[in-house]
PDB file of C-alpha atoms in Angstrom:
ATOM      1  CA  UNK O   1       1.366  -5.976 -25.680  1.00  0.00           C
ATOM      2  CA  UNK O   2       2.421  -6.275 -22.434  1.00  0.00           C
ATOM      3  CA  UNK O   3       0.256  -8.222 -20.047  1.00  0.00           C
ATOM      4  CA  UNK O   4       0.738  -7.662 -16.012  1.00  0.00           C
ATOM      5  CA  UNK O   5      -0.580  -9.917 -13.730  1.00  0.00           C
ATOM      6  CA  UNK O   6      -2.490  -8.013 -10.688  1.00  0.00           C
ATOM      7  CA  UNK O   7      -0.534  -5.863  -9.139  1.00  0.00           C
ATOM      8  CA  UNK O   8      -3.753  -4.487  -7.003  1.00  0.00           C
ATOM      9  CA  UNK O   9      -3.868  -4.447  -2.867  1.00  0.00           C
ATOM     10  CA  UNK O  10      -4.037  -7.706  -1.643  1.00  0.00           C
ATOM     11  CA  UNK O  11      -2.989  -9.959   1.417  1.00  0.00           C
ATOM     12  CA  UNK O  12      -0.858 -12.203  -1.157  1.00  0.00           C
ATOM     13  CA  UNK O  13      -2.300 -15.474  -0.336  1.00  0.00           C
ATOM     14  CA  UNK O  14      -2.540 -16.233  -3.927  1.00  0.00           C
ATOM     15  CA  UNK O  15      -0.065 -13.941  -5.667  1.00  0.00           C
ATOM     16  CA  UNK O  16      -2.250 -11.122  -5.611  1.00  0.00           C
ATOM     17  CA  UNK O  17      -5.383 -13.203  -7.574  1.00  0.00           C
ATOM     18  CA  UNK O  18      -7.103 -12.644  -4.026  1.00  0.00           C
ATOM     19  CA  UNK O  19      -8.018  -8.742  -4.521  1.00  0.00           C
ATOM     20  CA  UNK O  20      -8.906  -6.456  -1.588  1.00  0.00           C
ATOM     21  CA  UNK O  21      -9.356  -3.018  -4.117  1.00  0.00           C
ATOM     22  CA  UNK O  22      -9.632  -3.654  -7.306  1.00  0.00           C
ATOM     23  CA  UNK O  23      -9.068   0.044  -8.148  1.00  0.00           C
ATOM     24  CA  UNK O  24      -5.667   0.294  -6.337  1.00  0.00           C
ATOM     25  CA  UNK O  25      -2.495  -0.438  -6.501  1.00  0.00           C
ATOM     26  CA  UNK O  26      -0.841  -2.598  -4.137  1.00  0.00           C
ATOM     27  CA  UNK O  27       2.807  -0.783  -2.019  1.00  0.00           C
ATOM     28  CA  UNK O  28       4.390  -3.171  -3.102  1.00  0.00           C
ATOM     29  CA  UNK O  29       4.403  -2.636  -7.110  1.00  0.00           C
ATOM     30  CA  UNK O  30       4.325   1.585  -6.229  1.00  0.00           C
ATOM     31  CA  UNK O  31       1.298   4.092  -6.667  1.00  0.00           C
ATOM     32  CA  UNK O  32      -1.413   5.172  -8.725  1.00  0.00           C
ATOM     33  CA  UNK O  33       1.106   7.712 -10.267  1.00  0.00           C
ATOM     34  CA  UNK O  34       3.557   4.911 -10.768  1.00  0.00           C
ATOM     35  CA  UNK O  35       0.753   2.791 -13.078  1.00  0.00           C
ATOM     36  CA  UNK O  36      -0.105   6.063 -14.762  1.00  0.00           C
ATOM     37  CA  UNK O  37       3.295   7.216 -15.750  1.00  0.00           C
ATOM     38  CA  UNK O  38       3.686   3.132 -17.160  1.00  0.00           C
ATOM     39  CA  UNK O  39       0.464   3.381 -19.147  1.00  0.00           C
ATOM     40  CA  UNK O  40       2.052   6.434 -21.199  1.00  0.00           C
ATOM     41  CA  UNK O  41       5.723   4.675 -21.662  1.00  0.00           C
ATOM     42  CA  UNK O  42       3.953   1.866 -22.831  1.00  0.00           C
ATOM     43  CA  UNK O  43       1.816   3.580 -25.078  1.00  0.00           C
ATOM     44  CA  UNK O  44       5.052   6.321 -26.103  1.00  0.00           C
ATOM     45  CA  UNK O  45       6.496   3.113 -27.508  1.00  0.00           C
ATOM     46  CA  UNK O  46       4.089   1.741 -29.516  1.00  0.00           C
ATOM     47  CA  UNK O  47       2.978  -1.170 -26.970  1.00  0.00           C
ATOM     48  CA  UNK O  48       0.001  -2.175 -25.419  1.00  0.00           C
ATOM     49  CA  UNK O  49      -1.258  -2.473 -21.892  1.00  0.00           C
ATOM     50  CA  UNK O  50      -3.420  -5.275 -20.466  1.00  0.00           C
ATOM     51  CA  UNK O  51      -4.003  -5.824 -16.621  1.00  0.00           C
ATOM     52  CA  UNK O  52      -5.564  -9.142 -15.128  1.00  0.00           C
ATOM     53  CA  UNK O  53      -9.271  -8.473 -14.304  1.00  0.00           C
ATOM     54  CA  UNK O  54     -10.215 -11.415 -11.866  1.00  0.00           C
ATOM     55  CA  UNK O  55     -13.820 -10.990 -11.780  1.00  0.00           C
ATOM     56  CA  UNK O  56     -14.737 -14.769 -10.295  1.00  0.00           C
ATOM     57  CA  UNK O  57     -13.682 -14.145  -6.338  1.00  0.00           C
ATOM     58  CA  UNK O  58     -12.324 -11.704  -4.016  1.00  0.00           C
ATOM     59  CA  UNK O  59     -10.116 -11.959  -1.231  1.00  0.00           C
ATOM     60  CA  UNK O  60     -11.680 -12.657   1.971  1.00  0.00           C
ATOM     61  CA  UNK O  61     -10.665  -9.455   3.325  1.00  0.00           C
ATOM     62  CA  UNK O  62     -12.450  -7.374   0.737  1.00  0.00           C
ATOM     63  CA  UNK O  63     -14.893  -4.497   2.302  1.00  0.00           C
ATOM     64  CA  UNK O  64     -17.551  -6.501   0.282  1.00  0.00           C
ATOM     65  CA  UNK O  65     -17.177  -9.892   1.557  1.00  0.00           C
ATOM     66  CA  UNK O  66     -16.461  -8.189   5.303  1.00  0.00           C
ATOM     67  CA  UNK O  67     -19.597  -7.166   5.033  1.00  0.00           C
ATOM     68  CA  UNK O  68     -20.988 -10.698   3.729  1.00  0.00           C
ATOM     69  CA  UNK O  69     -20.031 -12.052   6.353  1.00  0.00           C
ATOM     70  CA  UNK O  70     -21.226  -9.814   9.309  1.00  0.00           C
ATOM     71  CA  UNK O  71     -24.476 -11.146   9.491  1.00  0.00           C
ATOM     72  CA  UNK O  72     -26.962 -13.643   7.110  1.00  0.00           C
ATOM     73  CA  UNK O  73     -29.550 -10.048   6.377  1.00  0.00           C
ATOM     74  CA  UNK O  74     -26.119  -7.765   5.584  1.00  0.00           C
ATOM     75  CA  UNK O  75     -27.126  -6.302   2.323  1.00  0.00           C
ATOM     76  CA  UNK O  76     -23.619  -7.604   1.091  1.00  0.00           C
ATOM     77  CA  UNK O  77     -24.820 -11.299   2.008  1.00  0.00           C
ATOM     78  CA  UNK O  78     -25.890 -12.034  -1.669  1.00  0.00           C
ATOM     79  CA  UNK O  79     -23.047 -11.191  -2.889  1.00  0.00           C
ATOM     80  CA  UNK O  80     -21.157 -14.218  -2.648  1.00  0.00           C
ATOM     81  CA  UNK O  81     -22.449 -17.879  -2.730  1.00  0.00           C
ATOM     82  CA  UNK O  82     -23.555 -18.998   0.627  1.00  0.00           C
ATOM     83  CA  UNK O  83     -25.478 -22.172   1.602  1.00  0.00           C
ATOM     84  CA  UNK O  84     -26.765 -23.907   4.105  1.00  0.00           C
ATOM     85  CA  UNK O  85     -24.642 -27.288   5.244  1.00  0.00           C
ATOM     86  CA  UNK O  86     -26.052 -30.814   3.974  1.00  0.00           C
ATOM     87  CA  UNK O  87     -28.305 -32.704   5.964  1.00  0.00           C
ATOM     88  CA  UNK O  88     -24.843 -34.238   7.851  1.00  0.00           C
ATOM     89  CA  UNK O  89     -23.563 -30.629   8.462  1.00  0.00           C
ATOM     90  CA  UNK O  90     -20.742 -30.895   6.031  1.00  0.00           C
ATOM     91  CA  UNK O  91     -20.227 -28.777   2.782  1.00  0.00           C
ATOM     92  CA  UNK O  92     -23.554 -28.538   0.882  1.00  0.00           C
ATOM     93  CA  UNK O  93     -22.354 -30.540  -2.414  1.00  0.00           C
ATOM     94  CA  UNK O  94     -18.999 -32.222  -2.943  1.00  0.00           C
ATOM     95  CA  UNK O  95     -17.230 -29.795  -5.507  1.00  0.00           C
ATOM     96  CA  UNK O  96     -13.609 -29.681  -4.957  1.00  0.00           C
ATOM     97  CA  UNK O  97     -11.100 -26.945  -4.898  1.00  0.00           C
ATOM     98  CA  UNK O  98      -8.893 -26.094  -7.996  1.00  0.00           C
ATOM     99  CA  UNK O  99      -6.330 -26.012  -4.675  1.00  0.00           C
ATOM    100  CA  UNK O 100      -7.370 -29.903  -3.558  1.00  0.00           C
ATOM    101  CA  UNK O 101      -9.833 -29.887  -0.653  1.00  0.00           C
ATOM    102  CA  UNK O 102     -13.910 -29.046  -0.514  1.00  0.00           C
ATOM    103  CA  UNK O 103     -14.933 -25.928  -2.284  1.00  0.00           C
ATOM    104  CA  UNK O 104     -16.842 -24.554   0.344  1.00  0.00           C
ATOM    105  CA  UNK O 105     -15.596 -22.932   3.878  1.00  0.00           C
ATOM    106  CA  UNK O 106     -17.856 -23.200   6.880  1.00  0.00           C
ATOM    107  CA  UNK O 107     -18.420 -19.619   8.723  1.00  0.00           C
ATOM    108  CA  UNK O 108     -18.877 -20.228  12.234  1.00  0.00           C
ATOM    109  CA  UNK O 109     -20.513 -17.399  13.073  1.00  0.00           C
ATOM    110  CA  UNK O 110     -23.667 -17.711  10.631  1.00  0.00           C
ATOM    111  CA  UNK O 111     -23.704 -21.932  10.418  1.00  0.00           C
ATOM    112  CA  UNK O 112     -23.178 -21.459   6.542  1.00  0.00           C
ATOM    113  CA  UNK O 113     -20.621 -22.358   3.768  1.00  0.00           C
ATOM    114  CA  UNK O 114     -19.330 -19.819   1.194  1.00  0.00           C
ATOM    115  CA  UNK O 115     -17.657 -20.891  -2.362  1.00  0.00           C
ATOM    116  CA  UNK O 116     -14.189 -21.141  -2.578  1.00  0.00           C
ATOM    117  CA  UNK O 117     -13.215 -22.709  -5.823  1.00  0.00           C
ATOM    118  CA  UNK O 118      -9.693 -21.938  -5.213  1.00  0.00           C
ATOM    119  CA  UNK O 119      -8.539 -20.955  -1.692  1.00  0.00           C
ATOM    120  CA  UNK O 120     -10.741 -20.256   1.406  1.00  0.00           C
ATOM    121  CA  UNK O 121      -9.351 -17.182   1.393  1.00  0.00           C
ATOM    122  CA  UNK O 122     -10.693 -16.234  -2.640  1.00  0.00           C
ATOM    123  CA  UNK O 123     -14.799 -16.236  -1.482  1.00  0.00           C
ATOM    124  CA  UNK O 124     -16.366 -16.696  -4.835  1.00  0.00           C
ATOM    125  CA  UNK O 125     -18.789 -13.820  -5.928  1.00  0.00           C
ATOM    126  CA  UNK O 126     -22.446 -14.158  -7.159  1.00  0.00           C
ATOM    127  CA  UNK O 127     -22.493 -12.972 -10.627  1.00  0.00           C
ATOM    128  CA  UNK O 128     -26.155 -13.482 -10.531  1.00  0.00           C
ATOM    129  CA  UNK O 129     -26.501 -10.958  -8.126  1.00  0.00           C
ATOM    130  CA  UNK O 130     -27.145  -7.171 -11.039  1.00  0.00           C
ATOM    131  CA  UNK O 131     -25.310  -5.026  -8.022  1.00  0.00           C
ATOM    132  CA  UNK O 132     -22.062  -7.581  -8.072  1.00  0.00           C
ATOM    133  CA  UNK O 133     -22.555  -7.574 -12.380  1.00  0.00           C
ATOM    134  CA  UNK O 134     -22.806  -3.685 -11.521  1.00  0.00           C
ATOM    135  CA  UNK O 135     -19.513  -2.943  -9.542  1.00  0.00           C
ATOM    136  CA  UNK O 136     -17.649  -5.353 -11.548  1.00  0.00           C
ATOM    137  CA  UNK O 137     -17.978  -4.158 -15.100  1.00  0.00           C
ATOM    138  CA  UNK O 138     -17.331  -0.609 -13.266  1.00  0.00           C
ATOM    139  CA  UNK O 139     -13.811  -1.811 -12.772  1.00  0.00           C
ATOM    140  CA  UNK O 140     -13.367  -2.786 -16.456  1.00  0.00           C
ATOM    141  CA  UNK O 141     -14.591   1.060 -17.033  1.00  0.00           C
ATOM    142  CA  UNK O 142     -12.098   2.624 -14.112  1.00  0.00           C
ATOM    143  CA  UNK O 143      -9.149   0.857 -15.681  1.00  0.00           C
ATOM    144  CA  UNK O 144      -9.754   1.938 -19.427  1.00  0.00           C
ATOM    145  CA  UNK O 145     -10.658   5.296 -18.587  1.00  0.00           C
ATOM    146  CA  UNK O 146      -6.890   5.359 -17.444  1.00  0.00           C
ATOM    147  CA  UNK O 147      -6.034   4.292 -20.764  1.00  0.00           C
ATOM    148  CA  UNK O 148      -5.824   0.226 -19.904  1.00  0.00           C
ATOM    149  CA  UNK O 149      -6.059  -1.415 -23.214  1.00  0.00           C
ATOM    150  CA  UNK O 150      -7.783  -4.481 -22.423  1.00  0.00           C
ATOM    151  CA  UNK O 151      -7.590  -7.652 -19.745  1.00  0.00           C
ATOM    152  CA  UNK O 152      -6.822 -11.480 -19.427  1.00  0.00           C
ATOM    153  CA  UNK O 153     -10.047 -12.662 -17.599  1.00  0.00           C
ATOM    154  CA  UNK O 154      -9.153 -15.205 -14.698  1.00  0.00           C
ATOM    155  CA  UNK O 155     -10.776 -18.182 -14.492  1.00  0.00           C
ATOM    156  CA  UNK O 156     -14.112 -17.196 -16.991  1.00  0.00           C
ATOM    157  CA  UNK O 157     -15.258 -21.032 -16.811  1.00  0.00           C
ATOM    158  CA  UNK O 158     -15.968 -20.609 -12.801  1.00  0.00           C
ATOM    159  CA  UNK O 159     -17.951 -17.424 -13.221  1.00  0.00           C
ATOM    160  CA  UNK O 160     -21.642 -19.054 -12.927  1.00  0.00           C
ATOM    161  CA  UNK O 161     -21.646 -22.033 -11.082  1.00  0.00           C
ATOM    162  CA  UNK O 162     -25.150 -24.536 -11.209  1.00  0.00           C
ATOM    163  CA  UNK O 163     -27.459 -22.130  -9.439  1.00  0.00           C
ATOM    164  CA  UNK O 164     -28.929 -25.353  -8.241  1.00  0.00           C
ATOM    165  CA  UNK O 165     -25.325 -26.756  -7.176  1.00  0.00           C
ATOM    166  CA  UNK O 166     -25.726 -29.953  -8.193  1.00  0.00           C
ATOM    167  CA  UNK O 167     -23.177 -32.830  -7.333  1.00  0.00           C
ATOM    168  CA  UNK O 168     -20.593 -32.983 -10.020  1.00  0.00           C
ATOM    169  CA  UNK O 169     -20.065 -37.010 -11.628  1.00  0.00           C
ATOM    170  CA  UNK O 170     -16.766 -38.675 -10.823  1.00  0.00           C
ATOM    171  CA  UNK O 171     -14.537 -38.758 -13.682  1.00  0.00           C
ATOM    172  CA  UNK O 172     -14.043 -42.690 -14.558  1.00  0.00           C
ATOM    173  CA  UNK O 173     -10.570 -41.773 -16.216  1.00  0.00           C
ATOM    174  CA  UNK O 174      -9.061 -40.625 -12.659  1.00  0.00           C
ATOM    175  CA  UNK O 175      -5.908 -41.978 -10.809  1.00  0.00           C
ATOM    176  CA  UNK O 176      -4.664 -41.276  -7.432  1.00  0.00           C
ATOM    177  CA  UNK O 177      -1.812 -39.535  -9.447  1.00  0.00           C
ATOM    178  CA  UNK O 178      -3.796 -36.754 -10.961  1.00  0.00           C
ATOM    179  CA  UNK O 179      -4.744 -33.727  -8.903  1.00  0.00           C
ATOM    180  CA  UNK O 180      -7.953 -33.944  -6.360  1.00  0.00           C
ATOM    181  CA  UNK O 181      -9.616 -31.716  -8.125  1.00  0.00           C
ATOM    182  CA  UNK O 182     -10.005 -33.695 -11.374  1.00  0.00           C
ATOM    183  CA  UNK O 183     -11.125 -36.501  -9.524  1.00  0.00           C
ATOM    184  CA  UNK O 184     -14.689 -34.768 -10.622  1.00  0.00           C
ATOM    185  CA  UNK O 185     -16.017 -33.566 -14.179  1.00  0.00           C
ATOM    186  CA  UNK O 186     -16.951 -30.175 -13.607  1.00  0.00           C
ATOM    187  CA  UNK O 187     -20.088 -30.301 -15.055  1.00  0.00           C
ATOM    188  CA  UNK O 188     -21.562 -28.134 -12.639  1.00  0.00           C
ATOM    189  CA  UNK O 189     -19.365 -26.066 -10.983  1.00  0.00           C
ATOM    190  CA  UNK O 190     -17.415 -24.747 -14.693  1.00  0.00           C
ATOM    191  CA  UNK O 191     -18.420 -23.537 -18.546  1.00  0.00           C
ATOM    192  CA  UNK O 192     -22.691 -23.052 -17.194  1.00  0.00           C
ATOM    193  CA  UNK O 193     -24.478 -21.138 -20.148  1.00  0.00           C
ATOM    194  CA  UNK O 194     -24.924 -18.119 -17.505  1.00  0.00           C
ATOM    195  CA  UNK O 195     -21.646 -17.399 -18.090  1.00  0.00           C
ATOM    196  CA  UNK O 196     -21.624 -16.225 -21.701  1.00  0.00           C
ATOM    197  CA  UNK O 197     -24.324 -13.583 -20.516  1.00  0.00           C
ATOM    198  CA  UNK O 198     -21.660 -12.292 -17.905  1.00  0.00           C
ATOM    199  CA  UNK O 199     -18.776 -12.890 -20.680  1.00  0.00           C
ATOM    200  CA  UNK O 200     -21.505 -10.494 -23.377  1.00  0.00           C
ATOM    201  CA  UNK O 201     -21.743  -7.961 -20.506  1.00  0.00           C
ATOM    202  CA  UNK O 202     -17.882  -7.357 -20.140  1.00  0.00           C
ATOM    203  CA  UNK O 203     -17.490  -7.454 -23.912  1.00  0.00           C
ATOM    204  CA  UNK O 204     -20.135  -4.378 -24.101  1.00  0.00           C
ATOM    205  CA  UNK O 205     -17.988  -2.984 -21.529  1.00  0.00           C
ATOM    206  CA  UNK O 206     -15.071  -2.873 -23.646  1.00  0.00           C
ATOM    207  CA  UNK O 207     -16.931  -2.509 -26.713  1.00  0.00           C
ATOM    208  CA  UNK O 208     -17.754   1.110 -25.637  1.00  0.00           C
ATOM    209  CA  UNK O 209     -13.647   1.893 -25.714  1.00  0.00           C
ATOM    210  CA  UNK O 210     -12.440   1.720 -29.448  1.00  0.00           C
ATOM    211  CA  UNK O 211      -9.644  -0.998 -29.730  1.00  0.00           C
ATOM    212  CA  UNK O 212      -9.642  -2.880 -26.635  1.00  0.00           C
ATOM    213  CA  UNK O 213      -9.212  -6.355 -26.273  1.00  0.00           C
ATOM    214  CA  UNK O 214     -10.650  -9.075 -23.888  1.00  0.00           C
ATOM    215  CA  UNK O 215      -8.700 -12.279 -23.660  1.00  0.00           C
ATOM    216  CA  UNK O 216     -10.333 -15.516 -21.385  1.00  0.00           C
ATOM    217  CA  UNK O 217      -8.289 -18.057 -19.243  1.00  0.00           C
ATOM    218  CA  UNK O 218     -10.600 -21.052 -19.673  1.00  0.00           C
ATOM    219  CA  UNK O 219      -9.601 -24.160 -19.256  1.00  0.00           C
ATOM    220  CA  UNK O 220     -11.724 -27.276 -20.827  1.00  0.00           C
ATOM    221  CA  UNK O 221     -12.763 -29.091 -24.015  1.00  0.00           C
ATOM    222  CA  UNK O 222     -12.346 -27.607 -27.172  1.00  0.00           C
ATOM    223  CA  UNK O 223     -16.428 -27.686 -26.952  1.00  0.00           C
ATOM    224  CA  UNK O 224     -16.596 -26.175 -24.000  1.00  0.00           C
ATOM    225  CA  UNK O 225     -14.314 -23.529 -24.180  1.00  0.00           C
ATOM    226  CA  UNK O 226     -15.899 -22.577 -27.338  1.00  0.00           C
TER     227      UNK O 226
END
């Protein structure tokens, strides 16, 4: 098979990982004719096609997360994972960013943090939310009705963070050498049970297209990766 990583409109903050359409294709890979006309040369020769479905953030310039972000009673609000500051007005628990740095982005305009478990500019969606579930597994089911034959799923661990966002523990086997962001277990903020619901519900997905294939980047234990 051949795997492509995404290749979908996006600013390029993160090499394309921060999505503004996830049923495009970005100008600078070609056009929706292009993919097409790839999907049967791949298939002409025998091969497979997977895409990168990145179903734990968007970019911050996604319609959805424009509209977040208008206003605290926008109807796209829930649809990402806002909270109010701590009682010191900084970030409302101290989960750290795959990138280094907090996890959470203050928005000026509404007083609130968002999730960013990578970059400010990847807003992390609420999976917990049925309309963000909704519109999600519809872009598993736009890509395979093109004849996509299945999808590495980015960074499954982080799709359903402690609802309650509870502190994660220090880990005791840190060193100034390691990266920032292992200077915490992720206890809460990676590999919650929620997210083998939202795992079943994409695997239904591509249940419902004979032959297609789901493969997870998570990173972890043995235990909890299985």
């Amino acid at each position: 098979a051949i795997w492509i990583s995404p290749v979908f409109p996006s600013p390029m903050a993160d090499f394309g990982y921060d999505i503004s359409d996830y049923t495009g294709i970005d100008p600078l890979f070609g056009t929706m004719a292009d993919f097409d006309r790839l999907v049967g040369a791949v298939h002409g020769r025998g091969l497979r096609l997977l895409l990168d479905f990145v179903p734990s953030h968007t970019s911050d310039r996604h319609p959805w997360f424009r509209a977040s972000r208008s206003s605290r009673d926008d109807p796209y609000r829930d649809w990402y994972v806002w909270k109010d500051p701590a009682a010191d007005g900084g970030p409302p628990n101290n989960w750290i960013s795959e990138f280094s740095g907090p996890a959470w982005t203050r928005d000026a305009a509404s007083g609130q943090y968002y999730l960013n478990i990578y970059l400010p500019q990847q807003p992390a969606l609420n999976w917990r939310n049925p309309a963000v579930q909704a519109a999600m597994l519809d872009v598993l089911r736009f890509w395979f009705d093109r004849g996509v034959d299945g999808f590495r799923v980015d960074a499954v661990e982080h799709l359903a963070p402690d609802h309650l966002l509870r502190d994660n523990p220090a880990n005791p086997d840190w060193n100034p050498g390691m990266s920032p962001a292992d200077s915490l277990l992720r206890q809460f903020s990676a590999h919650q049970p929620d997210g083998h619901l939202m795992v079943n519900a994409m695997r239904r997905v591509a249940d419902a297209y004979p032959g297609r294939v789901l493969v997870g980047e998570a990173y972890g234990s043995l235990e909890q990766v299985m």
